[in-house]
Coordinates of C-alpha atoms in Angstrom, one line a residue:
M300 CA -0.1 -19.8 -10.3
L301 CA -0.5 -16.3 -11.7
S302 CA 2.4 -14.2 -13.0
I303 CA 2.4 -10.5 -13.7
W304 CA 5.2 -8.5 -15.3
T305 CA 5.3 -5.0 -13.7
H306 CA 7.8 -2.4 -13.0
G307 CA 10.6 -4.6 -14.5
I308 CA 9.9 -7.6 -12.2
W309 CA 7.8 -10.8 -12.3
L310 CA 5.2 -11.1 -9.5
K311 CA 4.0 -14.7 -8.9
F312 CA 0.9 -15.6 -6.9
H313 CA -0.3 -19.0 -5.9
F314 CA -3.9 -19.7 -5.2
H315 CA -5.1 -23.2 -4.3
D316 CA -8.6 -24.4 -4.2
H317 CA -8.1 -26.0 -0.9
S318 CA -6.7 -22.8 0.7
P319 CA -9.1 -21.4 3.3
F320 CA -7.9 -17.9 2.4
A321 CA -8.5 -18.3 -1.3
Q322 CA -12.1 -19.4 -0.6
R323 CA -12.9 -17.4 2.5
V324 CA -15.6 -14.8 2.0
H325 CA -14.8 -11.5 3.8
M326 CA -17.3 -10.3 6.4
F327 CA -18.5 -7.3 4.2
K328 CA -18.3 -9.1 0.8
K329 CA -21.8 -10.5 1.4
A330 CA -24.8 -8.3 2.3
Y331 CA -25.4 -7.9 6.0
I332 CA -28.4 -7.0 8.1
A333 CA -28.5 -4.7 11.1
Q334 CA -29.9 -6.6 14.1
G335 CA -30.1 -3.5 16.4
Q336 CA -28.6 -0.2 17.3
N337 CA -28.0 2.0 20.4
L338 CA -26.7 5.5 21.2
L339 CA -23.5 5.2 23.1
S340 CA -23.5 6.4 26.7
K341 CA -21.0 9.0 27.7
K342 CA -19.0 6.3 29.6
D343 CA -19.0 3.8 26.6
L344 CA -18.0 6.6 24.1
K345 CA -15.1 7.7 26.4
A346 CA -13.9 4.1 26.6
L347 CA -14.2 3.6 22.9
K348 CA -12.3 6.8 22.2
G349 CA -9.6 5.7 24.6
Q350 CA -9.2 2.4 22.9
L351 CA -9.0 4.1 19.4
C352 CA -6.3 6.6 20.7
E353 CA -4.3 3.6 22.0
L354 CA -4.6 1.7 18.7
Y355 CA -4.0 4.7 16.4
P356 CA -1.9 7.4 18.2
S357 CA -2.4 9.8 15.3
L358 CA -6.1 10.1 16.2
T359 CA -6.5 13.2 18.3
E360 CA -9.3 14.0 20.7
K361 CA -10.4 16.7 18.3
I362 CA -10.7 14.3 15.3
L363 CA -12.6 11.8 17.4
D364 CA -15.0 14.4 18.7
E365 CA -15.6 15.4 15.1
I366 CA -16.2 11.8 14.0
L367 CA -18.1 10.6 17.0
P368 CA -19.7 13.5 18.8
E369 CA -21.2 13.0 22.2
G370 CA -25.0 12.4 22.0
Q371 CA -24.9 11.4 18.3
A372 CA -22.4 8.4 18.3
K373 CA -24.1 5.0 18.0
V374 CA -23.2 1.3 17.6
V375 CA -25.0 -0.9 15.2
K376 CA -24.9 -4.8 15.7
L377 CA -24.8 -6.8 12.4
D378 CA -25.7 -10.4 11.7
N379 CA -22.1 -11.2 10.8
R380 CA -21.1 -10.5 14.4
S381 CA -19.5 -7.1 13.6
L382 CA -20.2 -3.8 15.2
L383 CA -20.3 -0.5 13.3
Y384 CA -19.7 2.8 15.0
S385 CA -21.1 6.0 13.4
C386 CA -22.6 9.4 13.9
G387 CA -26.4 9.6 13.1
D388 CA -27.1 8.6 9.5
A389 CA -23.5 9.1 8.3
P390 CA -21.5 6.2 7.0
A391 CA -19.8 4.0 9.5
S392 CA -16.6 5.5 10.9
F393 CA -15.1 2.4 12.6
F394 CA -15.9 -1.3 12.8
D395 CA -15.2 -4.0 15.3
A396 CA -14.3 -7.1 13.5
E397 CA -16.6 -10.0 14.6
G398 CA -17.3 -8.2 17.9
R399 CA -13.9 -9.1 19.5
S400 CA -12.9 -5.5 20.4
E401 CA -10.7 -5.3 17.3
L402 CA -11.3 -1.8 16.1
Y403 CA -10.6 -0.6 12.6
P404 CA -11.3 2.7 10.7
T405 CA -13.5 2.3 7.6
L406 CA -12.2 3.5 4.3
Y407 CA -14.5 6.4 4.6
T408 CA -12.6 7.5 7.7
L409 CA -9.2 6.7 6.2
W410 CA -9.9 8.9 3.1
Q411 CA -10.7 11.8 5.4
F412 CA -7.6 11.1 7.6
P413 CA -5.2 9.1 5.3
H414 CA -2.3 8.8 7.9
I415 CA -3.9 7.6 11.0
M416 CA -3.0 3.9 10.2
Q417 CA 0.1 2.1 9.3
E418 CA 0.2 1.0 5.7
L419 CA 1.5 -1.4 3.1
T420 CA 1.9 -0.3 -0.5
I421 CA 1.4 -2.6 -3.4
H422 CA 1.9 -2.7 -7.1
P423 CA -1.3 -1.4 -8.8
P424 CA -1.9 -4.7 -10.8
V425 CA -2.1 -6.6 -7.5
S426 CA -5.1 -4.5 -6.3
K427 CA -7.5 -6.5 -8.6
F428 CA -6.9 -9.6 -6.4
V429 CA -7.4 -7.7 -3.2
L430 CA -10.6 -6.2 -4.6
N431 CA -11.9 -9.7 -5.6
G432 CA -11.5 -11.0 -2.0
A433 CA -8.0 -12.3 -1.8
D434 CA -5.7 -11.7 1.2
L435 CA -2.5 -9.8 0.5
M436 CA 0.5 -11.7 -0.7
L437 CA 3.8 -10.3 0.5
P438 CA 5.6 -10.6 -2.9
G439 CA 3.2 -7.9 -4.2
V440 CA 4.3 -5.5 -1.4
L441 CA 6.7 -2.5 -2.3
V442 CA 9.8 -2.2 -0.1
P443 CA 10.0 1.3 1.2
A444 CA 13.0 3.6 0.2
N445 CA 14.8 2.9 3.5
G446 CA 14.5 -0.9 3.1
V447 CA 12.5 -3.3 5.3
A448 CA 13.0 -1.0 8.2
G449 CA 10.5 1.3 6.6
F450 CA 7.7 -1.2 7.3
G451 CA 8.1 -0.4 11.0
T452 CA 7.6 -3.0 13.7
V453 CA 5.3 -5.7 12.4
T454 CA 3.3 -7.9 14.8
K455 CA 0.8 -10.6 14.1
G456 CA -2.7 -9.2 14.4
Q457 CA -1.6 -5.7 13.9
P458 CA -4.1 -3.4 12.0
R459 CA -2.9 -2.0 8.7
C460 CA -4.3 -0.6 5.5
I461 CA -3.3 -1.2 1.9
K462 CA -2.5 1.5 -0.7
I463 CA -1.4 1.2 -4.3
D464 CA 1.9 2.8 -5.5
G465 CA 0.9 6.3 -6.8
N466 CA -2.4 6.8 -5.0
P467 CA -2.6 8.4 -1.5
Y468 CA -5.9 6.7 -0.5
A469 CA -6.3 3.3 1.0
I470 CA -8.1 0.5 -0.9
A471 CA -8.5 -2.0 1.9
V472 CA -8.1 -2.5 5.7
G473 CA -7.0 -5.7 7.5
R474 CA -4.8 -7.4 10.1
M475 CA -1.3 -8.8 9.7
L476 CA -0.8 -12.5 9.6
V477 CA 2.9 -12.4 10.1
N478 CA 5.5 -11.1 12.6
Q479 CA 8.6 -9.0 11.9
T480 CA 10.8 -11.9 11.0
Q481 CA 8.4 -13.4 8.5
M482 CA 7.6 -10.0 7.1
E483 CA 11.2 -9.4 6.1
K484 CA 11.2 -12.6 4.0
L485 CA 8.4 -11.1 1.8
K486 CA 7.0 -14.5 1.1
G487 CA 3.5 -16.0 1.5
K488 CA 0.4 -14.3 2.9
G489 CA 0.9 -11.1 4.8
M490 CA -2.4 -9.6 5.6
E491 CA -6.0 -10.8 6.1
V492 CA -8.2 -8.4 4.4
L493 CA -11.4 -7.4 6.3
H494 CA -12.8 -4.4 4.4
V495 CA -12.2 -3.3 0.9
Y496 CA -13.3 -0.9 -1.7
K497 CA -16.5 -1.9 -3.4
D498 CA -17.6 -4.1 -0.6
N499 CA -21.0 -3.7 1.3
L500 CA -19.5 -1.6 4.0
W501 CA -18.1 0.8 1.4
S502 CA -21.5 1.0 -0.3
Q503 CA -22.7 2.9 2.8
C504 CA -20.9 6.0 1.3
K505 CA -20.3 5.0 -2.3
A506 CA -17.5 7.6 -2.4
K507 CA -14.6 7.5 -4.8
P508 CA -11.8 9.7 -3.4
N509 CA -10.1 10.3 -6.7
A510 CA -10.1 9.1 -10.4
G511 CA -8.0 6.1 -9.6
F512 CA -11.0 4.6 -8.0
S513 CA -13.0 3.8 -11.1
E514 CA -15.1 1.0 -12.5
E515 CA -11.9 -0.8 -13.5
E516 CA -11.0 -4.1 -12.0
E517 CA -8.0 -2.5 -10.3
V518 CA -7.3 0.8 -8.6
L519 CA -5.1 3.1 -10.7
P520 CA -2.4 5.6 -9.7
C521 CA -3.7 9.1 -9.2
G522 CA -2.1 11.9 -7.2
D523 CA -5.2 13.9 -6.4
C524 CA -5.6 14.1 -2.6
K525 CA -8.1 16.8 -2.2
W526 CA -11.2 14.6 -1.5
K527 CA -13.6 15.7 1.2
P528 CA -16.9 14.0 2.4
G529 CA -19.7 14.9 0.2
A530 CA -17.5 15.5 -2.9
S531 CA -19.2 14.3 -6.1
S532 CA -17.9 10.8 -6.9
E533 CA -19.0 11.3 -10.4
A534 CA -16.7 14.3 -10.8
S535 CA -13.9 12.3 -9.4
A536 CA -14.5 9.3 -11.6
G537 CA -14.4 11.6 -14.7
E538 CA -10.9 13.0 -14.0
A539 CA -8.0 11.5 -15.8
P540 CA -5.7 9.5 -13.5
A541 CA -2.2 10.9 -13.0
E542 CA 0.9 8.8 -12.6
S543 CA 1.9 10.1 -9.2
A544 CA 1.0 13.8 -8.7
P545 CA -1.3 16.3 -10.3
A546 CA -0.1 17.6 -13.6
E547 CA 0.8 21.3 -13.8
K548 CA -2.4 23.1 -14.6
P549 CA -2.2 25.2 -17.8
A550 CA -2.7 28.9 -17.7
A551 CA -6.3 30.1 -17.9
G552 CA -7.8 31.4 -21.2
Q553 CA -8.1 29.7 -24.6
A554 CA -5.6 29.7 -27.4
A555 CA -6.8 30.9 -30.8
A556 CA -7.9 28.1 -33.2
D557 CA -5.2 29.0 -35.7
W558 CA -2.2 29.1 -33.2
T559 CA 0.8 27.2 -34.4
Q560 CA 3.5 25.7 -32.1
D561 CA 5.6 28.9 -32.8
D562 CA 2.7 31.0 -31.4
L563 CA 2.6 28.8 -28.3
L564 CA 6.4 29.1 -27.8
D565 CA 6.0 32.9 -28.0
F566 CA 3.0 33.1 -25.7
T567 CA 4.3 30.7 -23.0
F568 CA 7.8 32.4 -23.1
L569 CA 6.2 35.7 -22.5
Q570 CA 3.9 34.4 -19.8
A571 CA 6.8 32.7 -18.0
L572 CA 8.8 36.0 -18.0
K573 CA 5.7 37.8 -16.5
Q574 CA 4.7 35.1 -13.9
S575 CA 7.2 32.6 -12.6
L576 CA 10.3 34.4 -13.9
S577 CA 9.2 37.9 -13.2
D578 CA 12.3 38.5 -11.0
D579 CA 15.8 38.8 -12.7
K580 CA 17.1 36.9 -9.6
A581 CA 15.9 33.7 -11.2
L582 CA 18.5 34.2 -14.0
P583 CA 20.5 32.6 -15.4
I584 CA 18.3 29.6 -16.2
E585 CA 19.0 26.6 -18.3
A586 CA 16.9 26.2 -21.4
S587 CA 15.5 22.7 -20.4
E588 CA 14.4 24.1 -17.0
L589 CA 12.9 27.2 -18.6
Y590 CA 10.9 25.0 -21.0
E591 CA 9.8 22.2 -18.6
K592 CA 9.1 24.2 -15.4
H593 CA 8.0 27.6 -16.6
M594 CA 6.8 27.6 -20.2
K595 CA 4.8 24.3 -20.1
P596 CA 2.8 25.3 -17.0
A597 CA 2.0 28.7 -18.7
R598 CA 0.4 27.1 -21.8
P599 CA -3.3 27.9 -22.5
E600 CA -6.0 25.5 -21.5
G601 CA -6.5 22.8 -24.0
T602 CA -3.1 23.0 -25.7
T603 CA 0.0 21.0 -25.8
L604 CA 3.4 22.7 -26.1
D605 CA 5.9 20.6 -28.1
V606 CA 8.9 22.5 -29.4
K607 CA 9.8 19.6 -31.7
K608 CA 6.7 20.4 -33.8
S609 CA 7.7 24.1 -34.1
S610 CA 9.9 25.5 -36.8
H611 CA 12.8 25.8 -34.2
K612 CA 12.8 22.0 -33.4
Q613 CA 14.7 22.7 -30.2
I614 CA 14.2 25.1 -27.2
G615 CA 17.9 26.2 -27.5
K616 CA 17.3 27.2 -31.1
Y617 CA 14.3 29.2 -30.2
L618 CA 16.2 31.1 -27.5
N619 CA 19.1 31.7 -29.9
A620 CA 16.5 33.3 -32.3
M621 CA 15.4 35.5 -29.4
R622 CA 19.1 36.3 -28.8
K623 CA 19.6 37.5 -32.4
S624 CA 16.7 40.0 -32.0
K625 CA 18.6 41.3 -28.9
A626 CA 15.6 40.6 -26.6
I627 CA 17.7 38.3 -24.4
D628 CA 21.2 37.3 -23.8
V629 CA 22.1 33.7 -23.6
T630 CA 25.3 31.7 -22.7
E631 CA 26.3 28.3 -24.0
K632 CA 28.6 26.0 -22.1
K633 CA 29.3 22.4 -23.1
G634 CA 26.3 22.4 -25.3
V635 CA 23.9 23.7 -22.5
V636 CA 22.1 27.0 -23.5
S637 CA 21.1 29.3 -20.5
V638 CA 19.2 32.6 -20.5
S639 CA 21.4 35.1 -18.7
K640 CA 19.6 38.4 -19.3
V641 CA 16.2 39.7 -20.4
D642 CA 15.5 43.1 -21.9
R643 CA 11.8 43.2 -20.7
G644 CA 11.2 46.6 -22.4
H645 CA 12.4 45.3 -25.8
K646 CA 10.2 45.9 -28.8
V647 CA 10.0 42.1 -29.5
F648 CA 8.1 41.7 -26.2
A649 CA 5.9 44.7 -26.8
A650 CA 4.9 43.2 -30.1
L651 CA 4.1 39.9 -28.5
E652 CA 2.0 41.6 -25.8
A653 CA 0.0 43.3 -28.5
K654 CA -0.4 40.1 -30.4
F655 CA -1.6 38.1 -27.4
A656 CA -3.4 40.9 -25.6
D657 CA -6.9 39.2 -25.4
E658 CA -5.4 35.8 -24.1
M659 CA -3.1 37.5 -21.6
T660 CA -6.1 39.5 -20.2
A661 CA -8.1 36.3 -19.9
A662 CA -5.2 34.6 -18.2
A663 CA -4.8 37.5 -15.7
A664 CA -8.5 37.7 -14.9
A665 CA -8.8 33.9 -14.1
P666 CA -8.0 32.5 -10.7
A667 CA -4.5 31.4 -10.2
A668 CA -3.9 27.7 -10.7
A669 CA -4.4 25.9 -7.4
A670 CA -1.3 24.8 -5.6
P671 CA -1.0 21.0 -5.2
A672 CA -2.9 19.9 -2.2
A673 CA -1.0 19.0 0.9
T674 CA -0.6 15.3 1.5
G675 CA -1.4 15.5 5.1
L676 CA 2.0 14.0 6.1
P677 CA 3.6 16.0 8.8
P678 CA 7.0 17.5 7.8
P679 CA 10.2 16.0 9.4
K680 CA 10.7 17.0 13.0
V681 CA 14.2 18.2 13.5
T682 CA 15.5 18.2 17.1
A683 CA 18.9 19.5 18.2
M684 CA 20.4 17.2 20.8
W685 CA 23.5 17.8 22.9
K686 CA 26.1 15.3 24.4
P687 CA 28.4 16.4 27.2
T688 CA 32.2 16.4 26.8
H689 CA 34.5 14.8 29.4
Y690 CA 34.8 18.3 31.0
L691 CA 31.3 18.1 32.3
E692 CA 31.5 14.5 33.7
A693 CA 31.8 15.6 37.3
I694 CA 28.8 17.9 37.2
W695 CA 26.7 15.3 35.5
K696 CA 27.8 12.6 37.9
A697 CA 26.9 14.9 40.8
M698 CA 23.4 15.4 39.4
G699 CA 22.9 11.6 38.8
K700 CA 23.0 12.0 35.1
K701 CA 24.8 9.9 32.4
K702 CA 27.4 11.7 30.4
D703 CA 26.9 9.5 27.4
D704 CA 23.2 10.3 27.0
L705 CA 21.9 12.9 24.6
Y706 CA 20.0 15.9 25.9
T707 CA 18.0 18.8 24.6
W708 CA 19.5 22.2 25.3
D709 CA 16.9 22.9 28.0
E710 CA 17.7 19.5 29.6
A711 CA 21.4 20.2 29.5
R712 CA 21.1 23.7 30.8
N713 CA 18.8 22.4 33.7
V714 CA 21.6 19.9 34.8
V715 CA 24.1 22.7 35.2
F716 CA 21.8 25.2 36.8
S717 CA 20.5 22.5 39.1
Y718 CA 24.0 21.9 40.1
I719 CA 24.5 25.6 40.8
E720 CA 21.4 25.5 43.1
Q721 CA 22.5 22.3 44.9
E722 CA 25.9 23.9 45.6
S723 CA 24.3 27.2 46.7
L724 CA 26.3 29.2 44.2
R725 CA 23.7 31.7 43.2
K726 CA 24.0 35.1 45.0
P727 CA 21.0 37.3 45.9
D728 CA 21.8 39.7 43.0
G729 CA 21.6 36.8 40.5
H730 CA 25.3 36.3 39.9
I731 CA 26.9 32.9 40.2
K732 CA 29.8 32.2 42.4
M733 CA 32.6 29.9 41.0
N734 CA 33.7 26.7 42.6
E735 CA 36.1 24.1 41.4
G736 CA 33.4 22.1 39.7
L737 CA 32.2 24.9 37.6
L738 CA 35.7 26.0 36.8
N739 CA 36.8 22.5 35.7
G740 CA 33.5 21.9 33.9
L741 CA 33.2 25.2 32.0
W742 CA 36.4 27.2 32.0
K743 CA 39.5 25.1 32.4
T744 CA 41.0 23.1 29.5
A745 CA 43.4 20.2 29.7
G746 CA 47.0 21.5 29.2
G747 CA 45.7 24.8 28.0
Q748 CA 46.3 27.0 31.1
K749 CA 48.9 29.7 31.3
K750 CA 51.2 29.7 34.3
D751 CA 49.6 32.8 35.9
Q752 CA 46.1 32.2 34.6
E753 CA 43.3 34.0 36.6
W754 CA 39.8 32.6 36.8
P755 CA 36.6 34.5 37.4
E756 CA 35.2 34.5 41.0
E757 CA 31.6 35.2 39.8
V758 CA 29.8 35.4 36.5
D759 CA 26.2 36.0 35.3
A760 CA 23.9 33.3 33.9
E761 CA 24.4 34.3 30.3
E762 CA 28.2 33.6 30.6
V763 CA 27.5 30.2 32.0
E764 CA 25.3 29.3 29.1
E765 CA 27.9 30.5 26.6
K766 CA 30.5 28.3 28.2
L767 CA 28.2 25.4 28.4
E768 CA 27.5 25.5 24.7
D769 CA 31.2 25.2 24.1
R770 CA 31.4 22.1 26.2
L771 CA 28.6 20.2 24.4
H772 CA 28.8 18.2 21.1
Q773 CA 25.8 18.8 18.9
Y774 CA 23.7 16.0 17.4
T775 CA 20.6 16.2 15.3
T776 CA 17.6 13.9 15.4
I777 CA 15.3 13.9 12.3
D778 CA 12.0 12.1 12.6
V779 CA 10.4 11.5 9.2
A780 CA 6.8 10.2 8.9
G781 CA 6.7 6.5 8.3
V782 CA 10.5 6.1 8.7
G783 CA 11.2 6.9 12.3
P784 CA 13.8 9.1 14.1
I785 CA 17.4 9.1 12.9
T786 CA 20.1 10.7 15.2
R787 CA 23.5 11.8 13.7
K788 CA 26.4 13.8 15.1
G789 CA 26.6 17.4 13.8
P790 CA 24.1 20.2 13.0
P791 CA 21.0 19.5 10.8
L792 CA 21.6 18.7 7.2
N793 CA 19.4 19.4 4.2
I794 CA 19.1 16.9 1.4
A795 CA 21.6 18.2 -1.0
V796 CA 20.6 18.1 -4.7
S797 CA 22.9 19.3 -7.5
L798 CA 22.2 19.6 -11.2
S799 CA 25.2 19.1 -13.4
R800 CA 26.5 17.4 -16.6
K801 CA 28.2 14.0 -17.0
G802 CA 29.5 13.6 -20.4
A803 CA 26.7 14.4 -22.8
H804 CA 23.9 13.9 -20.2
N805 CA 22.3 16.0 -17.5
V806 CA 22.3 14.3 -14.1
T807 CA 20.9 15.0 -10.7
R808 CA 23.0 14.1 -7.7
I809 CA 21.4 13.6 -4.3
C810 CA 23.3 13.4 -1.0
N811 CA 22.5 13.3 2.8
L812 CA 19.6 10.9 2.3
E813 CA 20.8 8.8 5.2
A814 CA 20.2 11.7 7.6
Y815 CA 16.5 11.4 6.9
G816 CA 16.5 7.6 7.3
L817 CA 16.3 6.9 3.5
D818 CA 18.4 4.2 1.9
P819 CA 19.8 5.5 -1.4
E820 CA 19.7 2.2 -3.1
A821 CA 16.1 1.4 -2.2
L822 CA 15.0 5.0 -3.0
G823 CA 16.9 4.8 -6.4
D824 CA 15.1 1.5 -7.2
E825 CA 11.7 3.3 -6.5
L826 CA 12.6 6.5 -8.5
K827 CA 13.9 4.4 -11.4
R828 CA 10.4 3.0 -11.8
K829 CA 8.7 6.3 -10.9
L830 CA 10.7 8.6 -13.3
N831 CA 11.8 6.0 -15.8
C832 CA 15.4 7.1 -15.6
T833 CA 18.8 5.5 -15.2
V834 CA 20.1 5.4 -11.6
Y835 CA 23.6 5.1 -10.2
I836 CA 24.8 4.8 -6.6
E837 CA 28.3 6.2 -5.8
E838 CA 30.3 6.0 -2.6
M839 CA 30.9 9.5 -1.0
P840 CA 34.6 10.5 -0.9
G841 CA 36.6 10.3 2.2
K842 CA 37.9 7.6 4.7
N843 CA 35.5 5.6 6.7
V844 CA 32.5 7.4 5.0
K845 CA 29.5 5.1 4.8
E846 CA 27.2 7.5 3.1
K847 CA 26.3 7.1 -0.6
M848 CA 25.3 9.5 -3.4
L849 CA 22.2 8.8 -5.5
Q850 CA 22.6 9.9 -9.1
L851 CA 19.6 10.2 -11.5
Q852 CA 19.6 10.7 -15.2
G853 CA 18.3 14.1 -16.3
H854 CA 17.5 17.2 -14.3
V855 CA 14.6 16.0 -12.1
D856 CA 14.8 18.1 -8.9
Q857 CA 11.2 19.1 -9.3
E858 CA 10.0 15.5 -9.7
L859 CA 12.1 14.4 -6.8
G860 CA 10.8 17.1 -4.6
A861 CA 7.2 16.2 -5.4
F862 CA 7.9 12.5 -4.7
L863 CA 9.6 13.1 -1.3
E864 CA 6.8 15.4 -0.2
L865 CA 4.0 13.0 -1.2
R866 CA 5.7 9.9 0.2
Y867 CA 7.4 11.2 3.2
G868 CA 6.3 14.7 3.9
I869 CA 9.8 16.0 3.1
T870 CA 9.1 19.5 1.7
K871 CA 11.4 21.7 -0.3
K872 CA 12.3 23.4 2.9
F873 CA 14.5 20.4 3.7
M874 CA 16.2 20.4 0.3
E875 CA 19.1 22.5 -1.1
V876 CA 19.2 22.6 -4.8
K877 CA 22.4 23.9 -6.6

């Protein structure tokens, strides 16, 4: 038995000499020999692409035409009974395990299109066993933020890939050994590994998609997701691994050799005011946010900004020194210092611009720091759905529709206007005659009529649509990548993030996670490890309210946003920060 202490838990793995899985040699672990190859005929290529699209719905015809172009796609038969599919002399794109029509993408393909295959995420230390030939043990698998439901439907023999926590690229490809019920227990072997980083199939390309794929025994966390075929593996290997996302790049230019931390504070504060805080609409801004999100990213290349090593010791004291010179105004509430106003024409800033003229010129001439690369995950798909009220029951019944189902706006509108056509209510001039069904469905209300109420005899189509909208209850379906669709009553909700104080501490409160299919408790456990912060779960106020609020120590809205985008494709567009 092997035990590992990681992320605050013990992981235990059992390997027995008599276990066929412990001793089995993967098909690409040993060197293989090509026994023959053939160009794929147009018919065979079409059949292959059809099978791939069925297995991996995210693969589009455009992607497959790029990977396996007609007239260049070939199949290679190996002495281990496997088949490799590739284009010309390029590394294999797909393989057929043991020639049984079980098709899998190679790592080379998965690194180009990271989200075409369902995945399992493991703790980084577990990767060393997978790389050494062991099958995947379920205790090493990370449970998604929305609980075991986040694994999706699991079936025995299902193809999946393995990734480590904190790295967007797959390290192995295999097939599931368990079904849904067994998966939820998270015990025993879960996946048979067929193809893994550093095996002989990988050696066709010998690529390393980012710095996490090094010569170490295990794959390390690294948020770099910019790899493209042909990129230098040596360059990637030389980069420093990041914890989960690329660090903020420092401003261009070099600091003078004799710069002190006080000089760095002055320079980065000036740069922040000229770059990310050039608009006064960004004010007021808290000192901690100014320092972490605006000054640190503005530091010159090769420097480290640390206010504790300056003469001020605290960013609040530095800002108060600026206030005394009347270059800025600050407010202080419950010990939290905020910059409320900046006199950009003040002589203090003029003096700093003169002092740092050369460095600022170099920074302005250099290309802007690249924005973090997109993860490739599609953003959540938000769909407005509508449910008819009881007033519309007769119209829905007449058209053979169920009142309790949900409909898009176009579908609901079509039901009503199909009813109008069926009853021959549309006049040649386009106006719509009223009958009892339309009046009861769209105009009349139970117990709401006056004694001498008069109803229209005919209306135009726009008025019908207006009345229809009043007789529908709105629902919203939000489909998050890897989570699945969640439908809730009401208009769409953003993930609400509020930054506040609790006693002597900054806190970040997050609501509406359930609307995106995320379990606050599971997400909290993951963020606790990721951000190394204290996590609290609180019940939302109100009767019969099942939603919960996630509370994190510190103001971590930026880190939260980066995590949600990397893991789920939830961009800042779907977040509301207060």
